[in-house]
Coordinates of C-alpha atoms and ligand atoms in Angstrom, one line a residue:
X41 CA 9.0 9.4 12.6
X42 CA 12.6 9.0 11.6
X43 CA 14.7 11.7 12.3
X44 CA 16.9 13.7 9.4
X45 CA 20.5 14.7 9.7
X46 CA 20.7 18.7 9.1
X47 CA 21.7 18.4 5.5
X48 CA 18.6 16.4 4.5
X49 CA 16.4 18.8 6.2
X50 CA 17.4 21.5 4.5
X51 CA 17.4 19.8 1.3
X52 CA 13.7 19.2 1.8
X53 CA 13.1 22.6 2.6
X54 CA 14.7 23.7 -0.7
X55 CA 12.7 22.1 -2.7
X56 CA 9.3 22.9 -0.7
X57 CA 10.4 26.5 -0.7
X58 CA 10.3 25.9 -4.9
X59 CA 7.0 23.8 -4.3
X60 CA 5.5 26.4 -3.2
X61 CA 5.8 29.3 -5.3
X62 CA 4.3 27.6 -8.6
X63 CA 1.8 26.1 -6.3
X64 CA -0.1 29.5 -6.6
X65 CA 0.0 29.7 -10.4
X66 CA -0.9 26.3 -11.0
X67 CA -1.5 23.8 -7.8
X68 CA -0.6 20.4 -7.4
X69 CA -2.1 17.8 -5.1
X70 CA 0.2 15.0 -4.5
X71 CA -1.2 11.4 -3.7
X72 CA 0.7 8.7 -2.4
X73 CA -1.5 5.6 -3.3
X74 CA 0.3 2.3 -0.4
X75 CA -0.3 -0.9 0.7
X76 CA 1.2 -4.1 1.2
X77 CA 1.7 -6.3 -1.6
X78 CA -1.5 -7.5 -3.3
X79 CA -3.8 -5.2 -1.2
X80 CA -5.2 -3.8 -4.6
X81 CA -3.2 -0.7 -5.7
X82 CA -2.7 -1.1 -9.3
X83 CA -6.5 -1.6 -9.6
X84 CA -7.3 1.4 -7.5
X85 CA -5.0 3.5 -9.5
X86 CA -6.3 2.6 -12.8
X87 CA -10.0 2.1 -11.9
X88 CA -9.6 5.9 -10.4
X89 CA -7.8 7.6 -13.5
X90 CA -10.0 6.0 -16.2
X91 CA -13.3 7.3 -13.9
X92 CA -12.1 10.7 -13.9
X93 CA -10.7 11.0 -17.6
X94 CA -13.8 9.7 -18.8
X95 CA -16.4 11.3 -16.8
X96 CA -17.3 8.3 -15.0
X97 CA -20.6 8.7 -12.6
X98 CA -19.0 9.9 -9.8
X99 CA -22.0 11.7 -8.0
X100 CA -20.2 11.7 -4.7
X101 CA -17.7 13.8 -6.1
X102 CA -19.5 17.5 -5.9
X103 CA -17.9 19.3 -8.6
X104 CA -18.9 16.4 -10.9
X105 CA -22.2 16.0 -10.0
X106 CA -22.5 20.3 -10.0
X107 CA -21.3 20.0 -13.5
X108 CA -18.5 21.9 -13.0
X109 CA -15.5 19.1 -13.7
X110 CA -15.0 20.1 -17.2
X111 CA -12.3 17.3 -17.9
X112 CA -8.8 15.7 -17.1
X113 CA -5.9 14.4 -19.5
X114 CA -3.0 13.2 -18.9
X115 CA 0.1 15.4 -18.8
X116 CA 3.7 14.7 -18.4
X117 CA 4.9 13.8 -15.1
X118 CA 7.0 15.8 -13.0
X119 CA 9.5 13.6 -12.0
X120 CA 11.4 12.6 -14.9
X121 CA 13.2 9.9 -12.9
X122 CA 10.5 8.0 -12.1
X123 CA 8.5 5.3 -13.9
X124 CA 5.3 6.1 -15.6
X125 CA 2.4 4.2 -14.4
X126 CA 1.2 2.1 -17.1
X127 CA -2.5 3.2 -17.3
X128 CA -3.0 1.9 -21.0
X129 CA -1.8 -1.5 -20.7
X130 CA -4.0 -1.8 -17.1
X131 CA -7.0 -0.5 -18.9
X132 CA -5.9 -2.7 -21.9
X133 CA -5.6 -5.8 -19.5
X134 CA -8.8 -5.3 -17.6
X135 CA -11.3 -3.9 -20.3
X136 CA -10.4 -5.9 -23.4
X137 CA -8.6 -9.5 -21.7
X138 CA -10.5 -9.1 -18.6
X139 CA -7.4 -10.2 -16.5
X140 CA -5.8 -8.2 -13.4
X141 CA -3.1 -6.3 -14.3
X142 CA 0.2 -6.7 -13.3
X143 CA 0.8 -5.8 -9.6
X144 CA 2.7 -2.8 -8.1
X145 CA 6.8 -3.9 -7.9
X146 CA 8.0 -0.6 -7.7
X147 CA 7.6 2.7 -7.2
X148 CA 5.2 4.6 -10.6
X149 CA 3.8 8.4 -11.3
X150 CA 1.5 9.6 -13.5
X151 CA 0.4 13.3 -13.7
X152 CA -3.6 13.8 -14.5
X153 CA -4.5 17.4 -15.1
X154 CA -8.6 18.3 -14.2
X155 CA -9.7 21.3 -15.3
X156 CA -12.8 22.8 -13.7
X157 CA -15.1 25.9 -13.3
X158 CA -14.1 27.8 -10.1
X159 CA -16.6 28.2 -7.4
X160 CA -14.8 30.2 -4.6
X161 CA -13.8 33.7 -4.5
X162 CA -10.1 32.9 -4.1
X163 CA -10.1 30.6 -6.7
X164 CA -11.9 33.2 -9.1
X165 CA -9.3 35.9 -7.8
X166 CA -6.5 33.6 -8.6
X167 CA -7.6 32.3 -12.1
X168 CA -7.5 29.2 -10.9
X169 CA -9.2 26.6 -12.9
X170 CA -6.7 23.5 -13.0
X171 CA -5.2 21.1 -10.5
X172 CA -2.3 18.8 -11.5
X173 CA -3.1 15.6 -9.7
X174 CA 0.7 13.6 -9.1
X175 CA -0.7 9.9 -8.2
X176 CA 2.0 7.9 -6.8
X177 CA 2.4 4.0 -6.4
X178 CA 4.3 2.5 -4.5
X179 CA 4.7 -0.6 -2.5
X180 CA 3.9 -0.2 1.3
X181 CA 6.7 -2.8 2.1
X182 CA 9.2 -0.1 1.6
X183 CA 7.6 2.3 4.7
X184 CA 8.2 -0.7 6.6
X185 CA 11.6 0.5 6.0
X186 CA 11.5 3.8 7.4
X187 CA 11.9 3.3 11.3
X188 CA 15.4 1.2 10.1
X189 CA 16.4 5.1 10.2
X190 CA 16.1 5.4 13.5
X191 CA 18.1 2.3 14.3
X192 CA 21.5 1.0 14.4
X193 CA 22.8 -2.3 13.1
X194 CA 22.5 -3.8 16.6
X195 CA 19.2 -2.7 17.2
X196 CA 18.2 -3.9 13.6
X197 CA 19.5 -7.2 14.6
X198 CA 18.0 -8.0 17.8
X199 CA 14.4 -6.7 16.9
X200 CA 14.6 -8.9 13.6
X201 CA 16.2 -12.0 15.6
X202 CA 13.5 -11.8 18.1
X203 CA 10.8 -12.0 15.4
X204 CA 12.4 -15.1 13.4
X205 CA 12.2 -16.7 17.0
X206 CA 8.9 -15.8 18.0
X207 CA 6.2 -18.6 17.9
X208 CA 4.4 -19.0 14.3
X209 CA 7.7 -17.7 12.7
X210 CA 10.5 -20.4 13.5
X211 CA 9.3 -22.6 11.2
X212 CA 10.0 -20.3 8.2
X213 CA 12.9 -19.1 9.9
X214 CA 14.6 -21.9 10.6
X215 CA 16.8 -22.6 7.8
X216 CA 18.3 -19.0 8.1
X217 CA 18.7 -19.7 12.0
X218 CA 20.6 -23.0 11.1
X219 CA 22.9 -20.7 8.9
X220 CA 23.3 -18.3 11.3
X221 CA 24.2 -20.6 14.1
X222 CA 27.4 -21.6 12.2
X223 CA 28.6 -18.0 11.9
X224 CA 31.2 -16.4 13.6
X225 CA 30.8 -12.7 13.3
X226 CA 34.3 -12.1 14.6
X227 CA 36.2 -14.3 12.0
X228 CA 37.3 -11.9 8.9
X229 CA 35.1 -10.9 6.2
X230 CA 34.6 -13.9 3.9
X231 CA 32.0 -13.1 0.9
X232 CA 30.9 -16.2 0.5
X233 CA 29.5 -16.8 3.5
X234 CA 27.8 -13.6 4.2
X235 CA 26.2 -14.0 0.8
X236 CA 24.9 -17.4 1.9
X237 CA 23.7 -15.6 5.2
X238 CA 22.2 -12.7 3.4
X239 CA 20.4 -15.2 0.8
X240 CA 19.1 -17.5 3.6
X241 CA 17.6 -14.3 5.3
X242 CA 16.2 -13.0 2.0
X243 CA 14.8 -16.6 1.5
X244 CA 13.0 -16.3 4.8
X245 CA 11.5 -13.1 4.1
X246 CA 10.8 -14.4 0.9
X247 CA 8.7 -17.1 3.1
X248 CA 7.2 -14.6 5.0
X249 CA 5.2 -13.1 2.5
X250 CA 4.0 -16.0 0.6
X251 CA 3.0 -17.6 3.9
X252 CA -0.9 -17.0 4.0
X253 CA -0.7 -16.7 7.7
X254 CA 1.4 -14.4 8.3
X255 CA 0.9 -11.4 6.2
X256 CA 2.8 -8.7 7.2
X257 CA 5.9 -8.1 5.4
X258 CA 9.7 -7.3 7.4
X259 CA 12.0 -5.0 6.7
X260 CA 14.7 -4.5 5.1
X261 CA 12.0 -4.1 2.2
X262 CA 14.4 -3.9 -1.0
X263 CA 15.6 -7.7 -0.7
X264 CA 12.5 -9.0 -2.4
X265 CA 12.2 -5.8 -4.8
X266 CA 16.1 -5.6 -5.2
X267 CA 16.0 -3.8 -9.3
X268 CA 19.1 -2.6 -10.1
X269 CA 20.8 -3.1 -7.1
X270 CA 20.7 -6.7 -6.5
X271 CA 23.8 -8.6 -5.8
X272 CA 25.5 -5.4 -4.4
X273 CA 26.8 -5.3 -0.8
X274 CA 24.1 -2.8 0.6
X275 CA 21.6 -5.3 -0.1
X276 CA 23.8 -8.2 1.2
X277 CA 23.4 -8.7 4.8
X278 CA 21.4 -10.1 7.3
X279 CA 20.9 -9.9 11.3
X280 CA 23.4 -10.8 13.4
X281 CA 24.0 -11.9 17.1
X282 CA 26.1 -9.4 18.8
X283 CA 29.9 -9.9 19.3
X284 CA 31.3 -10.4 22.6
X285 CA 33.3 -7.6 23.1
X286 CA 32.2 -4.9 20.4
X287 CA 34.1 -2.3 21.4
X288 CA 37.4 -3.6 20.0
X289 CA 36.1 -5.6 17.0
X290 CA 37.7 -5.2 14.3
X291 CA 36.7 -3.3 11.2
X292 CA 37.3 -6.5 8.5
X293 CA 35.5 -8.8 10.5
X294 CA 31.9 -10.2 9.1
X295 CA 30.1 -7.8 12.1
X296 CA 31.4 -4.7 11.6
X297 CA 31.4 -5.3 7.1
X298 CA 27.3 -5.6 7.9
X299 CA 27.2 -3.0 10.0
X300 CA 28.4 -0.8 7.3
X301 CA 26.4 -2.8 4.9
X302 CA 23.2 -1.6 6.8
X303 CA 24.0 2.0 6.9
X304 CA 24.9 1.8 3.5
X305 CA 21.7 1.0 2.7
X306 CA 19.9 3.2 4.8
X307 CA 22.2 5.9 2.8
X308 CA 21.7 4.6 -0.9
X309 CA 17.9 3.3 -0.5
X310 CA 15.7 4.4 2.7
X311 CA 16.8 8.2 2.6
X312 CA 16.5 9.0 -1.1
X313 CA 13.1 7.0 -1.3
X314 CA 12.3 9.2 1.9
X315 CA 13.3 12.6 0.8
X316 CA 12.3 12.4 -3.0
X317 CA 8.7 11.1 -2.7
X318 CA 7.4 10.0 0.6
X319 CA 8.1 12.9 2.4
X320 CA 7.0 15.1 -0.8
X321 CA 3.3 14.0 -0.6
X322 CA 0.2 15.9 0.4
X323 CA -2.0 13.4 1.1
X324 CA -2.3 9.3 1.5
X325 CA -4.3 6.8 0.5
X326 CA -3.4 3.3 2.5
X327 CA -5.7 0.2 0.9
X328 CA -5.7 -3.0 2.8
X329 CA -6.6 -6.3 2.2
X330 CA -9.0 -6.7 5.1
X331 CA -10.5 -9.5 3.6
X332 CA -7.6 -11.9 3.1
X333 CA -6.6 -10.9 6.8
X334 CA -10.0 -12.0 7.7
X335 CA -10.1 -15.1 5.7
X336 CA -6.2 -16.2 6.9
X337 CA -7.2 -16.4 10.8
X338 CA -6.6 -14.2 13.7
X339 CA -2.8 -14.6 13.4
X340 CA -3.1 -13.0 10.1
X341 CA -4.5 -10.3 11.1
X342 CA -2.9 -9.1 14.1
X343 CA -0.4 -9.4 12.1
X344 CA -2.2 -6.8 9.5
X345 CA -2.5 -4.7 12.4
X346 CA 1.2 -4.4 13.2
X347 CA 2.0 -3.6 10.2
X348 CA -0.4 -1.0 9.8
X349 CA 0.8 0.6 13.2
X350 CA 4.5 0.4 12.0
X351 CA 3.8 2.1 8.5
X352 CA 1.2 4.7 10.1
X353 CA 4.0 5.8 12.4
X354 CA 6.3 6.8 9.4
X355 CA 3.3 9.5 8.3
X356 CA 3.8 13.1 10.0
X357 CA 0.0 14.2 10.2
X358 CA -1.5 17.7 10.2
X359 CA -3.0 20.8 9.1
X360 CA -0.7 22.5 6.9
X361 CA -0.3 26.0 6.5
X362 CA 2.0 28.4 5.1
X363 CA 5.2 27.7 7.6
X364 CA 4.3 23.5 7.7
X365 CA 4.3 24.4 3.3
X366 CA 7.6 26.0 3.9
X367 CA 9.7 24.2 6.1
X368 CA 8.2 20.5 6.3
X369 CA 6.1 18.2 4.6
X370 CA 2.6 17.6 6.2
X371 CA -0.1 15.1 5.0
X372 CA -3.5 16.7 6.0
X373 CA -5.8 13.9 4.6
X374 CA -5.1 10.4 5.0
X375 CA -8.0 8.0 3.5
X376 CA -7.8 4.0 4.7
X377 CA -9.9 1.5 2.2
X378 CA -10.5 -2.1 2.7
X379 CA -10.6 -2.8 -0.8
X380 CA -12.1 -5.9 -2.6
X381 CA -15.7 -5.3 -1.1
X382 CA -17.5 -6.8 -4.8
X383 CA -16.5 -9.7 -2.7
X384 CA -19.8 -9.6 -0.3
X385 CA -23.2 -8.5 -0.7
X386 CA -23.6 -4.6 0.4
X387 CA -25.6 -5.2 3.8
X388 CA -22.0 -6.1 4.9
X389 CA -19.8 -3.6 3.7
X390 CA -20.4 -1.4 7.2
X391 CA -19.6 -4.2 9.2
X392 CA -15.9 -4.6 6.9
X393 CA -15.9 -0.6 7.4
X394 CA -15.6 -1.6 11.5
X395 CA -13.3 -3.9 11.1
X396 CA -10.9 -1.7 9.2
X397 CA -11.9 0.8 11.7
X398 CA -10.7 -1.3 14.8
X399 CA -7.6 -1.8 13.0
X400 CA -6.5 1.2 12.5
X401 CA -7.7 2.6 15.6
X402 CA -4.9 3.8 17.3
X403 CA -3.2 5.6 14.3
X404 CA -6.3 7.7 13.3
X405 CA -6.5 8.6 16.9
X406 CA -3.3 10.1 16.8
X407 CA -3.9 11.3 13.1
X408 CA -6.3 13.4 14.2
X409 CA -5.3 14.8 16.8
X410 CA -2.6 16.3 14.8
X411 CA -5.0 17.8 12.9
X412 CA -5.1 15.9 10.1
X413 CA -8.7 14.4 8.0
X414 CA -9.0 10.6 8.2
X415 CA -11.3 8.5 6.3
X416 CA -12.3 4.7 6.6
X417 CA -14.4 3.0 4.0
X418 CA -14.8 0.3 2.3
X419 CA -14.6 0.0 -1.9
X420 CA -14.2 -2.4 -4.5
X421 CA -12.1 -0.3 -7.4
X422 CA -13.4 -2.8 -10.1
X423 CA -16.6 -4.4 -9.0
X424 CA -16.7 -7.8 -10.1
X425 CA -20.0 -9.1 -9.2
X426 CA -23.3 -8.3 -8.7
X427 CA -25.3 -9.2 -6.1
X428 CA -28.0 -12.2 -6.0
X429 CA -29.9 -14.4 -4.1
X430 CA -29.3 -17.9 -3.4
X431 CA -31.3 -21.0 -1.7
X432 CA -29.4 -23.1 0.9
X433 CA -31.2 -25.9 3.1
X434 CA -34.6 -23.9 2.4
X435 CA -33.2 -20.6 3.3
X436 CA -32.6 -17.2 0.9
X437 CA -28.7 -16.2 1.4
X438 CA -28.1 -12.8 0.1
X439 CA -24.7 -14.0 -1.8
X440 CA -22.9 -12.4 -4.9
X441 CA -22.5 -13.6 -8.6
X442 CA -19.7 -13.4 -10.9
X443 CA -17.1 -15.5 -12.6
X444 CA -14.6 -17.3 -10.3
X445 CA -11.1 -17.0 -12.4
X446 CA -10.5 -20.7 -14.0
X447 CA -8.9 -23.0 -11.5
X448 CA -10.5 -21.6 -8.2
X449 CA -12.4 -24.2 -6.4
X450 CA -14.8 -24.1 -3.5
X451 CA -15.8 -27.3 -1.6
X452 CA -14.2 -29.3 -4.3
X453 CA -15.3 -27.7 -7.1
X454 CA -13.1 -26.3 -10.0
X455 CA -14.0 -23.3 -12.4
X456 CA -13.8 -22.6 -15.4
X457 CA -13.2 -18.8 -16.0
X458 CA -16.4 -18.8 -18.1
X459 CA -19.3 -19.7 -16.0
X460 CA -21.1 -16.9 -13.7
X461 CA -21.8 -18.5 -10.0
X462 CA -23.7 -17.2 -6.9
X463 CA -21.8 -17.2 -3.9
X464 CA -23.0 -16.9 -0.3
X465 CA -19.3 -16.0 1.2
X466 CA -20.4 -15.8 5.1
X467 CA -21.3 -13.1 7.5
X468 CA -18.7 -11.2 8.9
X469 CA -19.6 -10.5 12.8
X470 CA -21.2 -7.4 14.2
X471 CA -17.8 -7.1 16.5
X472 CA -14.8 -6.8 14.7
X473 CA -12.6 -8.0 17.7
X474 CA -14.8 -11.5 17.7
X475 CA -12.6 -12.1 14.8
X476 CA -8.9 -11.6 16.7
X477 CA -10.6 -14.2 19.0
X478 CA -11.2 -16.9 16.3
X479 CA -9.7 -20.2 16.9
X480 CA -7.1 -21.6 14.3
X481 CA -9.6 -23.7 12.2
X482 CA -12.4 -21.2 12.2
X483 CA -13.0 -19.6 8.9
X484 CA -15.9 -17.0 9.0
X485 CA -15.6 -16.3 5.2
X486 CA -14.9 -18.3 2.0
X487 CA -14.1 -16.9 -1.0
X488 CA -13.0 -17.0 -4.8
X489 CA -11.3 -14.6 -7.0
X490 CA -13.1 -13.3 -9.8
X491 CA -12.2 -12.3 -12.9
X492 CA -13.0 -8.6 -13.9
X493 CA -16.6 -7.9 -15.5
X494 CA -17.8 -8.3 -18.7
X495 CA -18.2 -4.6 -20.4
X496 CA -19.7 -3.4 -23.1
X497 CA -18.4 -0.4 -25.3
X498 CA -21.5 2.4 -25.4
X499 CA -21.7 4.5 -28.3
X500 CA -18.1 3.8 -29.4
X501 CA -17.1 5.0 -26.2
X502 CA -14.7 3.5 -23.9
X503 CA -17.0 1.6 -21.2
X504 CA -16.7 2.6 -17.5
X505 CA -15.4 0.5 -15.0
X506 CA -18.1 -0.2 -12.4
X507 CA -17.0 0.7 -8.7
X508 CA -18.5 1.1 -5.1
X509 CA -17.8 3.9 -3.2
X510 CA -14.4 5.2 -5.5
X511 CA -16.4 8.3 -5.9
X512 CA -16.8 9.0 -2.2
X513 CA -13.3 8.4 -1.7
X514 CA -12.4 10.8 -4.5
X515 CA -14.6 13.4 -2.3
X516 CA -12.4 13.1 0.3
X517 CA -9.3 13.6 -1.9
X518 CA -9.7 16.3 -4.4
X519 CA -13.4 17.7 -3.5
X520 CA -12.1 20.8 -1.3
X521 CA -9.4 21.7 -4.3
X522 CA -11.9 22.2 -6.5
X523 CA -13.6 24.6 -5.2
Ligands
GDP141 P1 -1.1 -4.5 -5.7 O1 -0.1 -5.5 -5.4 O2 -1.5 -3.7 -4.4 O3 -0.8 -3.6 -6.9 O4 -2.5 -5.3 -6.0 P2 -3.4 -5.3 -7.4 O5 -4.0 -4.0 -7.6 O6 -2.6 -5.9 -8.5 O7 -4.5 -6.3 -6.9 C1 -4.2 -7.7 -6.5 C2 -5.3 -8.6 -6.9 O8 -6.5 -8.3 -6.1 C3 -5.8 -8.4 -8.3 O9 -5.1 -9.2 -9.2 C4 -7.3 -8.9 -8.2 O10 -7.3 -10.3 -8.2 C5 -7.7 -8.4 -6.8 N1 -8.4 -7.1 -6.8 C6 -7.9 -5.9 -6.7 N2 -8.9 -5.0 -6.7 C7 -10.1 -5.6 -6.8 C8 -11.5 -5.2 -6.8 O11 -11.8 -4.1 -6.8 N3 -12.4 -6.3 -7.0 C9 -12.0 -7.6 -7.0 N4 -13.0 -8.5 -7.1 N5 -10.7 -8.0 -7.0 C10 -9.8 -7.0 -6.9

């Protein structure tokens, strides 16, 4: 957990202290939706508001299945500086064009208001029939930023070195180590040269995440997603060896212009992300691709793994009460998802529950014993297929059916975004640490991407999108505040 000068913590009381005097008149429940790139956010998000806007079945969720969710709309957000999640278009894109919709780049809001009968006495005495629900996207890849806080520019350095080196990476690496190797960090600033040092290092993080074995994303997070600040010097700088003798470098050499570089951009981009909206929520929802991890090889997902330990670490888990309301932010509840589980039939989906389990182990360990509520499952936000039967070499697989997006192939075979197909994709194994233990050219699972389902408008009503298990996650969100 990164520490906060003084000044920041106050800051964060101030507002908490404001937090929490409209919170009795009218409460809020702030969600942070993460995950890394891909891992199925915008779906989540958009699959979730449309279910509970248009009364969706939801029997895991109590007060729905009780009767007493009477509705939610959409209200304006509360943070007028931040952009509005596009709901609309997402429905737009996955209802009528049945496409994905456009992935998470940056961090989005969107305010739902439920309104529901009151079933507990305080909730009676209080008048309290509403609950603004804040839903926040944003990309995980930024939390990876968070320990950088902790860290100074040489300890930055030699953790990140050490990782281009290590085995698996130096191949991506290497034209940024070649670059590197020519550098002096004691010769005077020259700004060419460290913006050919800073693009060679964005280019290998840049490799890094589009290489399908190694899927964990490093910091500094805001080079690939640079928005408005791209080109400028906080976001121009790389690792660097360090000088020989430090202590009287000086200050317009390449070393110490980086050094500043890097604090500048824990200043202008880690802290206000921190203080304005991580630290701000209430609870967390994490989603991860467990599947692709699975389906990439072992290195894959160890990697997954370490990257789930380093964002865990940034949460500060526990039961709140009035003083953690007061004078620091808590996240109570903490829900992890392996998304995408359409993808086999349901007599696996406890078995991709384990695995998602094992590798996030440690964290929930810890979470808990802070106090806080954790939840694993398993879900598929949109659930593309159905499940079926299929006959291979005499034998009945149970497989899934749906329509592979045009230009997926498997075993040679190319689709054409029209045609439905079953598909066995392979068993996953009863123990989830047989899979860290794969070898290289083992595959246990083959897969295509689908494209959302066919729906049909009831009544003139907007159809629902079909889900597994979004309700019972929604249970573990929002069921105790609406009580
Ligand atoms: P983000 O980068 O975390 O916002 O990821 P997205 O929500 O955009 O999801 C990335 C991709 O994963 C989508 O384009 C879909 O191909 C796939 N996907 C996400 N959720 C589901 C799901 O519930 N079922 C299926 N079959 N595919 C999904």
């Amino acid at each position: 957990m990164p520490n906060l000068s003084l000044l920041d913590d106050a800051q964060l009381t101030v507002s908490n202290l404001a937090h929490s005097a409209t919170e009795l008149v009218s409460p809020s429940l702030r969600i942070g939706v993460t995950g890394l790139s891909r891992a199925g956010k915008t779906v989540f998000l958009t699959s979730l508001i449309h279910a509970l806007m248009h009364a969706a079945n939801l029997p895991a969720l109590h007060a729905q299945r009780s009767g007493r969710l009477i509705g939610a709309r959409l209200t304006q957000q509360p943070d007028d500086g931040v952009a509005r999640f596009a709901i609309e278009d997402h429905v737009d894109a996955l209802i009528n064009d049945r496409v994905w919709p456009r992935s998470t780049r940056q961090i989005s809001q969107l305010r739902l208001t439920l309104r529901f009968e009151p079933q507990s006495g305080l909730s009676r005495v209080l008048g309290r029939s509403t609950l603004h629900l804040d839903m926040v996207d944003y990309p995980g890849e930024w939390l990876l930023d968070l320990p950088l806080l902790d860290q100074s520019f040489a300890q930055f350095s030699a953790e990140a070195l050490v990782k281009a080196r290590a085995t698996g990476r130096e191949r991506l690496a290497d034209p940024f180590l070649r670059v590197l190797n020519d550098i002096d960090v004691e010769a005077p600033l020259d700004d060419r040269i460290a913006n050919a040092l800073a693009e060679a290092y964005t280019e290998y993080l840049r490799a890094c995440r589009a290489d399908e074995t190694a899927l964990s994303m490093l910091p500094p997070g805001r080079f690939l997603m640079p928005g408005d600040m791209e080109g400028s010097p906080a976001l121009t700088f790389a690792p660097l060896e360090p000088p020989e003798d430090g202590a009287h470098l000086f200050n317009e050499t390449l070393y110490r212009a980086f050094e500043r570089r890097f604090e500048a951009y824990k200043r202008l981009v880690i802290k206000p992300f921190y203080i304005d909206h991580f630290a701000r929520l209430d609870r967390q929802v994490v989603l991860v691709d467990t599947l692709a991890a699975i389906n990439a090889g072992p290195e894959a997902m160890s990697d997954l793994q370490d990257a789930l330990v380093a964002i865990l670490k940034c949460f500060k888990p526990g039961k709140r009460n009035l003083i953690s309301n007061i004078f620091g932010p808590r996240i109570d509840r903490i829900a992890f998802a392996a998304t995408k589980a359409d993808h086999l039939h349901h007599e696996s989906h406890d078995r991709l529950e384990a695995i998602l389990a094992t590798l996030v182990g440690e964290a929930t360990r810890k979470a808990r014993f802070s106090g806080a509520q954790v939840q694993t499952l398993a879900l598929a936000s949109v659930r593309a297929t159905r499940e079926a039967k299929a006959r291979k070499n005499g034998q009945m697989l149970k497989a899934v059916a749906g329509v592979p997006i045009a230009g997926e192939t498997i075993n040679g075979e190319q689709f054409d975004g029209e045609r439905e197909v079953a598909i066995f994709p392979g068993d996953l194994p009863a123990d989830p640490n047989a899979l860290l233990r794969l070898g290289h050219d083992e595959q246990p699972l083959r897969f295509v991407r689908f494209r959302p389902p066919h729906l049909a408008a009831k009544n003139g009503e907007a159809p629902y999108l079909p889900h597994i298990r979004l309700d019972r996650l929604l249970e573990f969100l929002i069921g105790d505040k609406l009580n």
